[in-house]
Amino acid sequence: MGVLCSYIVQKQKNWQREDISHELVYNAVEHCVMPQIKPLIIRRVAQTERDELVSSKCLEFSGVTQDQLRVRPCLRSNEPVPFIEAITQLRASYFSSTPTDKMYSVVGAAKALYDRLGDIGESSIDGDAFLDLWIYVIIKANIKDLATNLLFMIDYGNPQLACGEAGYYLTTLEAAVHFIASLSPETLQAPQGVMEFVVCEREYFSSLCSLPGSGLEMVASDTEVQGYQVAVIRDWALNRARYMTNV
Amino acid sequence: MASRGGSAHRANGSRDKICHFKLVLLGESGVGKSCLVLRFVKGEYSDHLEATIGAAFLTQTVNLDDTTVKFEIWDTAGQERYHSLAPMYYRGAQAAVVVYDISDGDTFVRAKNWVKELQRQASPSIVIALAGNKADLKDIRKVHIEDAQSYAEDNGLLFMETSAKSDQNVQELFLAIANKLPKSASGSPRTGTLEPNVSDRMRQQGNGGCCKS
């Protein structure tokens, strides 16, 4: 594909005496060619076992907190769904048809993350801090066939982007996937402050408990729990829609 | 991975070759990697860069006599728990800056390990520079300049003591790297100015994103 693009760029230069961007040509050629051969390529780069491993890890650690992943306190988002824009943008990469478009989606997700950090006054962060957050976003996004899609981007994306910004964020995605694949409870930081809490609302949480990866466990109604401090969450207590507020 | 070439017009009308080089920053967390690169790229320094609030990916150009070198600077994750991921970052890099803190002997030991690893696993032609950062902290120096200098000479590294805070040797370090990089090894020159980065291109495409279903 690269050779074909170079040929078109050179021909245009020789015949029309005008320069056209190699990247634009690459994109056009890719959109023309890739839909025809994508199923074949995907079969070729399929990483079925790795996909399952990464997906199962994302599911297992879906309840992970920013604290457990050692995200610096100043960079943490306390929204109900932290970094939702980045998560959404990253999920969109699955639906992009060409590897280069997928790379752009990955860059878009990184930009969404920076935008959110900008909102909390920390728009410029280093490699360590970025990776901490990026791992969090990827776990929460839990993208289908992530390992396969990653290899698809690396092997078939525009190679001219490899050393640039897109290449950087693709590499951080690769690094994060590698980290997630080997993630274990021991590698997580023990949460500071509240480590575990018991909610006395069986009916309210029963369906949520049955969801895999919810991080919630239903205990028998006659279980005696010890070592907990009694507390009330003010927002819950003031919410008339909730009929029980014990925690 | 080969560097990419291009060309650009200078103000005097001469046409320069543009060479793109991937440069990775390595070093323990807290040695000032991000401060160093921010000083190089933006000319800024802040005491409030608490444990490196900096930038993960930045670009900066250096003009040489007949060539413009464009550095694509990759900040790596320096924490120990991410150590196994480092090869993914320095894969295909043409230059590396290994940073240590002159006021912390452990960071020099760690820097030497990074150098060893690069020599073993990175591209054989990679240009490695050793930067003894925080040179303004001479009073609490733990790493003697002679030791670092001799280590660098023994291993064929560029070496400078730098201070992002006082802007000591920062431009000089990157200029020395640019001079040492093999410009003749660049790919076929590409006509045109420096290409916009991917995010700029995405913005030009509109709708705030780039994904197409």
Coordinates of C-alpha atoms in Angstrom, one line a residue:
Chain A
M1 CA 0.0 0.0 0.0
G2 CA 2.9 2.3 0.9
V3 CA 4.5 1.7 -2.5
L4 CA 1.3 2.4 -4.3
C5 CA 0.8 5.6 -2.4
S6 CA 4.4 6.8 -3.1
Y7 CA 3.8 6.0 -6.8
I8 CA 0.6 8.1 -6.9
V9 CA 2.3 11.0 -5.0
Q10 CA 5.2 10.9 -7.4
K11 CA 3.0 10.7 -10.5
Q12 CA 0.9 13.6 -9.4
K13 CA 4.1 15.6 -8.9
N14 CA 5.5 14.7 -12.3
W15 CA 2.2 15.1 -14.3
Q16 CA 0.4 17.9 -12.5
R17 CA 3.4 19.6 -10.9
E18 CA 1.6 19.6 -7.6
D19 CA 2.3 18.1 -4.2
I20 CA -0.3 16.0 -2.5
S21 CA 0.0 14.6 0.9
H22 CA 1.2 11.1 1.2
E23 CA -1.1 10.7 4.2
L24 CA -4.2 11.8 2.3
V25 CA -3.4 9.4 -0.5
Y26 CA -2.8 6.6 1.9
N27 CA -6.2 7.2 3.5
A28 CA -8.0 7.3 0.2
V29 CA -6.3 4.1 -1.0
E30 CA -6.9 2.4 2.4
H31 CA -10.7 3.2 2.3
C32 CA -10.8 1.8 -1.2
V33 CA -8.9 -1.3 -0.6
M34 CA -9.4 -2.3 3.0
P35 CA -13.1 -3.1 3.0
Q36 CA -12.4 -5.7 0.4
I37 CA -9.6 -7.5 2.2
K38 CA -10.4 -6.7 5.9
P39 CA -12.0 -10.1 6.7
L40 CA -9.0 -11.8 5.3
I41 CA -6.6 -9.6 7.3
I42 CA -8.5 -9.9 10.5
R43 CA -8.4 -13.7 10.2
R44 CA -4.6 -13.4 9.6
V45 CA -4.0 -11.2 12.7
A46 CA -6.6 -12.8 15.0
Q47 CA -5.4 -13.1 18.6
T48 CA -8.3 -15.1 19.9
E49 CA -6.7 -16.3 23.1
R50 CA -5.2 -12.9 23.9
D51 CA -8.5 -11.2 23.2
E52 CA -10.3 -13.5 25.6
L53 CA -7.6 -12.9 28.3
V54 CA -7.7 -9.1 28.0
S55 CA -11.5 -9.1 27.9
S56 CA -11.7 -11.3 31.0
K57 CA -9.1 -9.1 32.8
C58 CA -11.1 -6.0 32.0
L59 CA -14.3 -7.7 33.3
E60 CA -12.5 -9.0 36.4
F61 CA -11.2 -5.5 37.2
S62 CA -14.1 -3.5 35.9
G63 CA -14.6 -2.2 39.4
V64 CA -11.1 -0.9 39.7
T65 CA -10.7 2.6 41.1
Q66 CA -8.3 5.4 40.1
D67 CA -6.8 5.1 43.5
Q68 CA -6.0 1.4 43.0
L69 CA -4.3 2.1 39.7
R70 CA -2.2 4.8 41.5
V71 CA -3.6 7.7 39.5
R72 CA -2.2 10.8 41.1
P73 CA -4.8 12.5 43.3
C74 CA -4.6 15.8 41.3
L75 CA -5.5 13.9 38.1
R76 CA -8.5 12.0 39.4
S77 CA -11.9 12.6 38.1
N78 CA -14.8 12.4 40.5
E79 CA -17.5 12.3 37.9
P80 CA -20.1 9.5 38.1
V81 CA -18.4 7.8 35.2
P82 CA -14.8 9.2 35.1
F83 CA -13.4 10.0 31.7
I84 CA -16.5 8.9 29.9
E85 CA -15.6 10.8 26.7
A86 CA -12.2 9.0 26.4
I87 CA -13.9 5.7 27.1
T88 CA -16.5 6.3 24.4
Q89 CA -13.9 7.5 21.9
L90 CA -11.8 4.4 22.5
R91 CA -14.8 2.1 22.1
A92 CA -15.4 3.9 18.7
S93 CA -12.1 2.5 17.5
Y94 CA -13.7 -0.9 17.3
F95 CA -16.2 0.3 14.7
S96 CA -13.7 2.2 12.5
S97 CA -13.2 0.3 9.3
T98 CA -9.6 1.0 8.4
P99 CA -6.5 0.6 10.7
T100 CA -5.5 4.2 10.2
D101 CA -9.0 5.4 11.2
K102 CA -8.7 3.2 14.3
M103 CA -5.4 4.9 15.1
Y104 CA -7.2 8.3 14.8
S105 CA -9.8 7.1 17.2
V106 CA -7.1 6.1 19.7
V107 CA -5.6 9.6 19.4
G108 CA -9.1 11.0 19.8
A109 CA -9.5 9.1 23.0
A110 CA -6.2 10.4 24.3
K111 CA -7.2 13.9 23.3
A112 CA -10.6 13.5 25.2
L113 CA -8.6 12.4 28.2
Y114 CA -6.4 15.5 28.0
D115 CA -9.5 17.7 27.5
R116 CA -11.0 16.3 30.7
L117 CA -7.7 16.8 32.5
G118 CA -7.7 20.4 31.2
D119 CA -11.1 20.9 32.8
I120 CA -9.6 20.0 36.1
G121 CA -6.6 22.1 35.4
E122 CA -4.0 19.4 34.5
S123 CA -3.9 19.3 30.7
S124 CA -0.3 18.4 30.4
I125 CA 1.0 15.2 31.9
D126 CA 4.0 13.0 31.6
G127 CA 4.3 9.4 30.3
D128 CA 3.9 7.8 33.8
A129 CA 0.8 9.7 34.6
F130 CA -0.7 9.2 31.2
L131 CA -0.2 5.5 31.3
D132 CA -1.9 5.2 34.8
L133 CA -5.0 7.0 33.4
W134 CA -4.8 5.2 30.1
I135 CA -4.9 1.8 31.7
Y136 CA -8.0 2.9 33.7
V137 CA -9.8 4.1 30.5
I138 CA -9.0 0.9 28.7
I139 CA -10.2 -1.4 31.5
K140 CA -13.4 0.6 31.7
A141 CA -13.9 0.6 27.9
N142 CA -13.4 -3.2 27.7
I143 CA -13.2 -3.2 23.9
K144 CA -14.1 -6.3 22.0
D145 CA -11.2 -8.1 20.3
L146 CA -8.7 -5.5 21.5
A147 CA -5.6 -7.5 21.0
T148 CA -6.6 -8.4 17.4
N149 CA -7.5 -4.8 16.6
L150 CA -4.2 -3.6 18.1
L151 CA -2.2 -5.9 15.9
F152 CA -4.4 -4.8 12.9
M153 CA -3.4 -1.2 13.6
I154 CA 0.2 -1.9 14.1
D155 CA 0.7 -4.1 11.1
Y156 CA -1.6 -2.4 8.6
G157 CA -1.9 1.3 9.8
N158 CA -0.1 4.0 7.9
P159 CA 3.6 3.5 8.7
Q160 CA 4.3 7.2 8.4
L161 CA 2.3 7.8 11.5
A162 CA 4.4 5.2 13.5
C163 CA 6.9 7.7 15.0
G164 CA 4.5 10.5 15.4
E165 CA 1.6 11.3 17.8
A166 CA -0.6 8.4 16.6
G167 CA 2.3 6.0 17.0
Y168 CA 2.9 7.2 20.5
Y169 CA -0.7 6.7 21.6
L170 CA -0.8 3.4 19.8
T171 CA 2.3 2.3 21.7
T172 CA 0.8 3.4 25.0
L173 CA -2.3 1.3 24.1
E174 CA -0.1 -1.7 23.4
A175 CA 1.8 -1.1 26.7
A176 CA -1.5 -0.8 28.6
V177 CA -2.9 -4.0 27.0
H178 CA 0.3 -5.8 28.0
F179 CA 0.0 -4.5 31.6
I180 CA -3.7 -5.4 31.8
A181 CA -3.1 -8.9 30.5
S182 CA -0.8 -9.6 33.5
L183 CA -2.9 -7.6 36.0
S184 CA -3.6 -9.3 39.3
P185 CA -5.1 -8.1 42.6
E186 CA -1.6 -8.0 44.0
T187 CA -0.4 -5.4 41.5
L188 CA -3.2 -3.0 42.5
Q189 CA -2.6 -0.5 45.3
A190 CA -4.6 -1.2 48.4
P191 CA -7.3 1.5 48.4
Q192 CA -6.8 4.3 50.9
G193 CA -9.6 5.3 53.3
V194 CA -12.8 3.1 52.9
M195 CA -11.7 -0.3 51.8
E196 CA -14.9 -2.2 51.9
F197 CA -18.4 -1.4 52.9
V198 CA -21.6 -3.3 53.5
V199 CA -24.9 -2.0 52.1
C200 CA -28.0 -3.1 53.9
E201 CA -30.3 -2.9 50.9
R202 CA -30.8 -6.5 49.6
E203 CA -33.7 -5.7 47.3
Y204 CA -32.1 -2.6 45.9
F205 CA -28.8 -4.3 45.0
S206 CA -29.8 -7.9 44.3
S207 CA -29.8 -7.5 40.5
L208 CA -26.6 -5.6 40.5
C209 CA -24.9 -8.3 42.6
S210 CA -25.7 -10.9 40.0
L211 CA -23.9 -9.0 37.3
P212 CA -20.4 -10.4 36.6
G213 CA -17.6 -8.0 37.5
S214 CA -19.9 -5.8 39.6
G215 CA -17.6 -6.1 42.6
L216 CA -20.6 -6.7 44.8
E217 CA -21.3 -9.8 46.8
M218 CA -24.6 -10.8 48.3
V219 CA -24.2 -12.4 51.7
A220 CA -26.8 -14.4 53.6
S221 CA -29.4 -12.4 55.4
D222 CA -28.4 -13.8 58.8
T223 CA -24.7 -13.0 58.4
E224 CA -23.1 -11.1 61.3
V225 CA -20.6 -8.7 59.9
Q226 CA -17.9 -7.4 62.3
G227 CA -15.3 -4.7 62.2
Y228 CA -17.4 -2.1 60.3
Q229 CA -18.2 1.4 61.3
V230 CA -21.8 2.5 61.0
A231 CA -22.3 5.4 58.5
V232 CA -25.0 7.1 56.5
I233 CA -24.5 8.6 53.1
R234 CA -26.2 12.0 53.2
D235 CA -27.3 12.1 49.5
W236 CA -29.0 8.7 50.0
A237 CA -30.6 9.7 53.2
L238 CA -32.1 12.9 51.6
N239 CA -33.2 11.1 48.5
R240 CA -37.0 10.4 49.0
A241 CA -36.8 7.8 46.2
R242 CA -34.7 5.5 48.3
Y243 CA -36.7 3.7 50.9
M244 CA -33.6 2.4 52.8
T245 CA -30.5 4.3 53.6
N246 CA -28.5 2.1 56.0
V247 CA -24.8 1.6 55.2
Chain B
M1 CA 12.6 2.2 11.6
A2 CA 14.1 4.7 9.3
S3 CA 13.8 8.4 9.9
R4 CA 11.5 10.2 7.4
G5 CA 12.8 12.9 5.2
G6 CA 11.2 16.0 3.7
S7 CA 12.2 19.5 2.6
A8 CA 11.3 23.0 3.5
H9 CA 12.1 26.5 2.4
R10 CA 14.2 28.8 4.6
A11 CA 13.6 32.5 4.8
N12 CA 16.5 33.1 2.4
G13 CA 14.9 30.8 -0.1
S14 CA 17.2 27.9 0.3
R15 CA 15.7 24.5 0.5
D16 CA 16.5 22.4 3.5
K17 CA 16.1 18.7 4.2
I18 CA 13.8 17.9 7.1
C19 CA 14.6 14.8 9.0
H20 CA 12.2 13.3 11.5
F21 CA 13.7 11.4 14.4
K22 CA 12.1 9.5 17.2
L23 CA 13.7 10.4 20.6
V24 CA 12.8 8.6 23.8
L25 CA 13.2 9.9 27.3
L26 CA 14.3 7.4 29.9
G27 CA 15.0 7.7 33.6
E28 CA 13.6 7.1 37.0
S29 CA 10.4 8.9 38.0
G30 CA 11.2 12.3 39.5
V31 CA 14.6 13.0 37.8
G32 CA 13.1 15.8 35.7
K33 CA 12.6 14.2 32.3
S34 CA 9.5 16.2 31.6
C35 CA 11.0 19.5 32.9
L36 CA 13.9 19.0 30.6
V37 CA 11.8 18.4 27.6
L38 CA 9.4 21.2 28.4
R39 CA 12.3 23.5 28.8
F40 CA 13.6 22.4 25.4
V41 CA 10.2 22.5 23.6
K42 CA 8.5 25.5 25.3
G43 CA 11.3 27.2 27.1
E44 CA 9.3 26.8 30.3
Y45 CA 10.1 25.7 33.8
S46 CA 7.9 25.4 36.8
D47 CA 8.8 24.5 40.4
H48 CA 5.3 23.2 40.7
L49 CA 5.9 20.3 38.3
E50 CA 5.1 17.9 41.1
A51 CA 6.7 14.6 40.3
T52 CA 6.5 15.5 36.6
I53 CA 3.5 17.3 35.3
G54 CA 4.8 17.6 31.8
A55 CA 4.0 16.2 28.5
A56 CA 3.9 12.7 27.2
F57 CA 4.4 13.4 23.5
L58 CA 6.0 16.6 22.1
T59 CA 7.8 17.7 19.0
Q60 CA 10.5 20.2 18.5
T61 CA 12.7 21.2 15.6
V62 CA 16.4 22.0 15.6
N63 CA 17.9 23.9 12.6
L64 CA 21.4 22.8 11.6
D65 CA 23.4 24.2 8.7
D66 CA 21.6 22.4 5.8
T67 CA 19.1 20.3 7.7
T68 CA 16.2 20.7 9.9
V69 CA 15.9 18.0 12.5
K70 CA 12.4 17.4 13.9
F71 CA 12.4 15.5 17.1
E72 CA 9.4 13.5 18.0
I73 CA 9.8 13.1 21.7
W74 CA 8.3 10.2 23.5
D75 CA 8.2 10.3 27.3
T76 CA 8.3 6.8 28.7
A77 CA 6.8 5.5 31.9
G78 CA 9.7 5.4 34.3
Q79 CA 8.1 3.7 37.2
E80 CA 9.5 0.3 38.2
R81 CA 6.1 -1.5 37.7
Y82 CA 6.1 -0.4 34.1
H83 CA 9.7 -1.4 33.4
S84 CA 8.8 -4.4 31.3
L85 CA 6.8 -2.1 28.9
A86 CA 9.8 0.1 28.1
P87 CA 11.0 -1.8 25.0
M88 CA 7.7 -1.0 23.3
Y89 CA 8.6 2.7 23.7
Y90 CA 12.2 2.6 22.5
R91 CA 11.5 0.2 19.7
G92 CA 12.6 2.0 16.5
A93 CA 13.9 5.1 18.3
Q94 CA 16.9 6.8 16.7
A95 CA 17.9 8.7 19.8
A96 CA 17.5 8.3 23.6
V97 CA 18.1 10.7 26.4
V98 CA 18.8 8.9 29.7
V99 CA 18.2 11.2 32.6
Y100 CA 19.5 11.0 36.2
D101 CA 19.4 13.5 39.0
I102 CA 22.9 14.6 40.2
S103 CA 21.6 14.9 43.7
D104 CA 20.5 11.2 43.9
G105 CA 23.0 8.5 43.4
D106 CA 20.4 5.8 42.9
T107 CA 19.1 7.5 39.8
F108 CA 22.6 7.3 38.3
V109 CA 22.7 3.6 38.9
R110 CA 19.3 3.2 37.4
A111 CA 20.4 5.3 34.4
K112 CA 23.3 3.0 33.8
N113 CA 20.9 0.1 33.8
W114 CA 18.8 1.9 31.1
V115 CA 21.9 2.5 29.0
K116 CA 22.8 -1.2 29.3
E117 CA 19.3 -2.2 28.3
L118 CA 19.4 0.2 25.3
Q119 CA 22.7 -1.1 24.2
R120 CA 21.4 -4.7 24.4
Q121 CA 17.9 -4.3 23.0
A122 CA 17.5 -1.0 21.1
S123 CA 18.5 -0.3 17.5
P124 CA 22.4 -0.7 17.2
S125 CA 22.6 2.7 15.7
I126 CA 20.7 4.5 18.4
V127 CA 22.3 7.7 19.7
I128 CA 22.3 7.7 23.4
A129 CA 22.8 10.9 25.5
L130 CA 23.3 10.8 29.3
A131 CA 21.9 13.9 31.1
G132 CA 22.8 14.7 34.7
N133 CA 19.9 16.9 35.4
K134 CA 19.3 19.3 38.3
A135 CA 22.8 20.7 37.9
D136 CA 21.7 23.7 39.9
L137 CA 21.7 21.5 43.0
K138 CA 25.5 21.4 43.1
D139 CA 25.6 21.8 46.8
I140 CA 23.9 18.5 47.4
R141 CA 25.5 16.7 44.6
K142 CA 25.8 12.9 45.0
V143 CA 27.1 12.0 41.5
H144 CA 30.5 13.4 40.6
I145 CA 30.7 14.8 37.1
E146 CA 34.0 13.0 36.5
D147 CA 32.4 9.6 37.3
A148 CA 29.5 10.3 34.8
Q149 CA 31.9 11.7 32.2
S150 CA 34.2 8.7 32.4
Y151 CA 31.2 6.3 32.2
A152 CA 29.8 8.1 29.2
E153 CA 33.2 8.0 27.4
D154 CA 33.6 4.3 28.1
N155 CA 30.2 3.7 26.6
G156 CA 30.3 6.1 23.7
L157 CA 27.5 8.3 25.1
L158 CA 27.0 12.0 24.7
F159 CA 27.1 13.5 28.2
M160 CA 26.1 16.8 29.7
E161 CA 25.0 18.0 33.1
T162 CA 21.8 20.0 32.6
S163 CA 19.4 22.1 34.6
A164 CA 15.9 22.5 33.4
K165 CA 15.4 25.1 36.1
S166 CA 18.3 27.4 35.1
D167 CA 18.2 26.4 31.4
Q168 CA 21.8 25.1 31.6
N169 CA 22.8 22.9 28.6
V170 CA 19.3 22.0 27.6
Q171 CA 19.4 23.3 24.1
E172 CA 23.0 22.2 23.8
L173 CA 22.1 18.7 24.7
F174 CA 19.5 18.3 22.0
L175 CA 21.7 20.2 19.5
A176 CA 24.5 17.7 20.1
I177 CA 22.1 14.8 19.5
A178 CA 20.9 16.4 16.3
N179 CA 24.4 16.8 15.1
K180 CA 25.3 13.2 15.9
L181 CA 22.3 11.7 14.2
P182 CA 23.0 10.3 10.7
K183 CA 21.1 12.6 8.3
S184 CA 22.2 10.6 5.3
A185 CA 20.3 7.6 6.5
S186 CA 17.0 9.4 6.0
G187 CA 14.4 8.1 3.7
S188 CA 13.7 9.8 0.4
P189 CA 13.0 13.5 0.9
R190 CA 9.4 14.5 0.9
T191 CA 8.5 17.8 -0.6
G192 CA 6.5 20.2 1.5
T193 CA 6.5 21.7 4.9
L194 CA 6.3 19.9 8.1
E195 CA 3.2 17.8 8.2
P196 CA 0.5 18.6 10.8
N197 CA 0.2 16.1 13.6
V198 CA -2.6 13.7 13.7
S199 CA -4.7 15.6 16.1
D200 CA -4.5 18.7 14.1
R201 CA -5.5 16.8 11.0
M202 CA -8.5 15.3 13.0
R203 CA -9.6 18.8 13.9
Q204 CA -9.4 19.9 10.3
Q205 CA -11.7 17.0 9.4
G206 CA -14.3 18.5 11.7
N207 CA -16.9 16.9 13.9
G208 CA -14.4 16.7 16.7
G209 CA -13.3 13.2 15.8
C210 CA -11.9 11.0 13.2
C211 CA -13.6 7.6 13.5
K212 CA -15.6 6.4 10.6
S213 CA -17.8 3.5 10.8

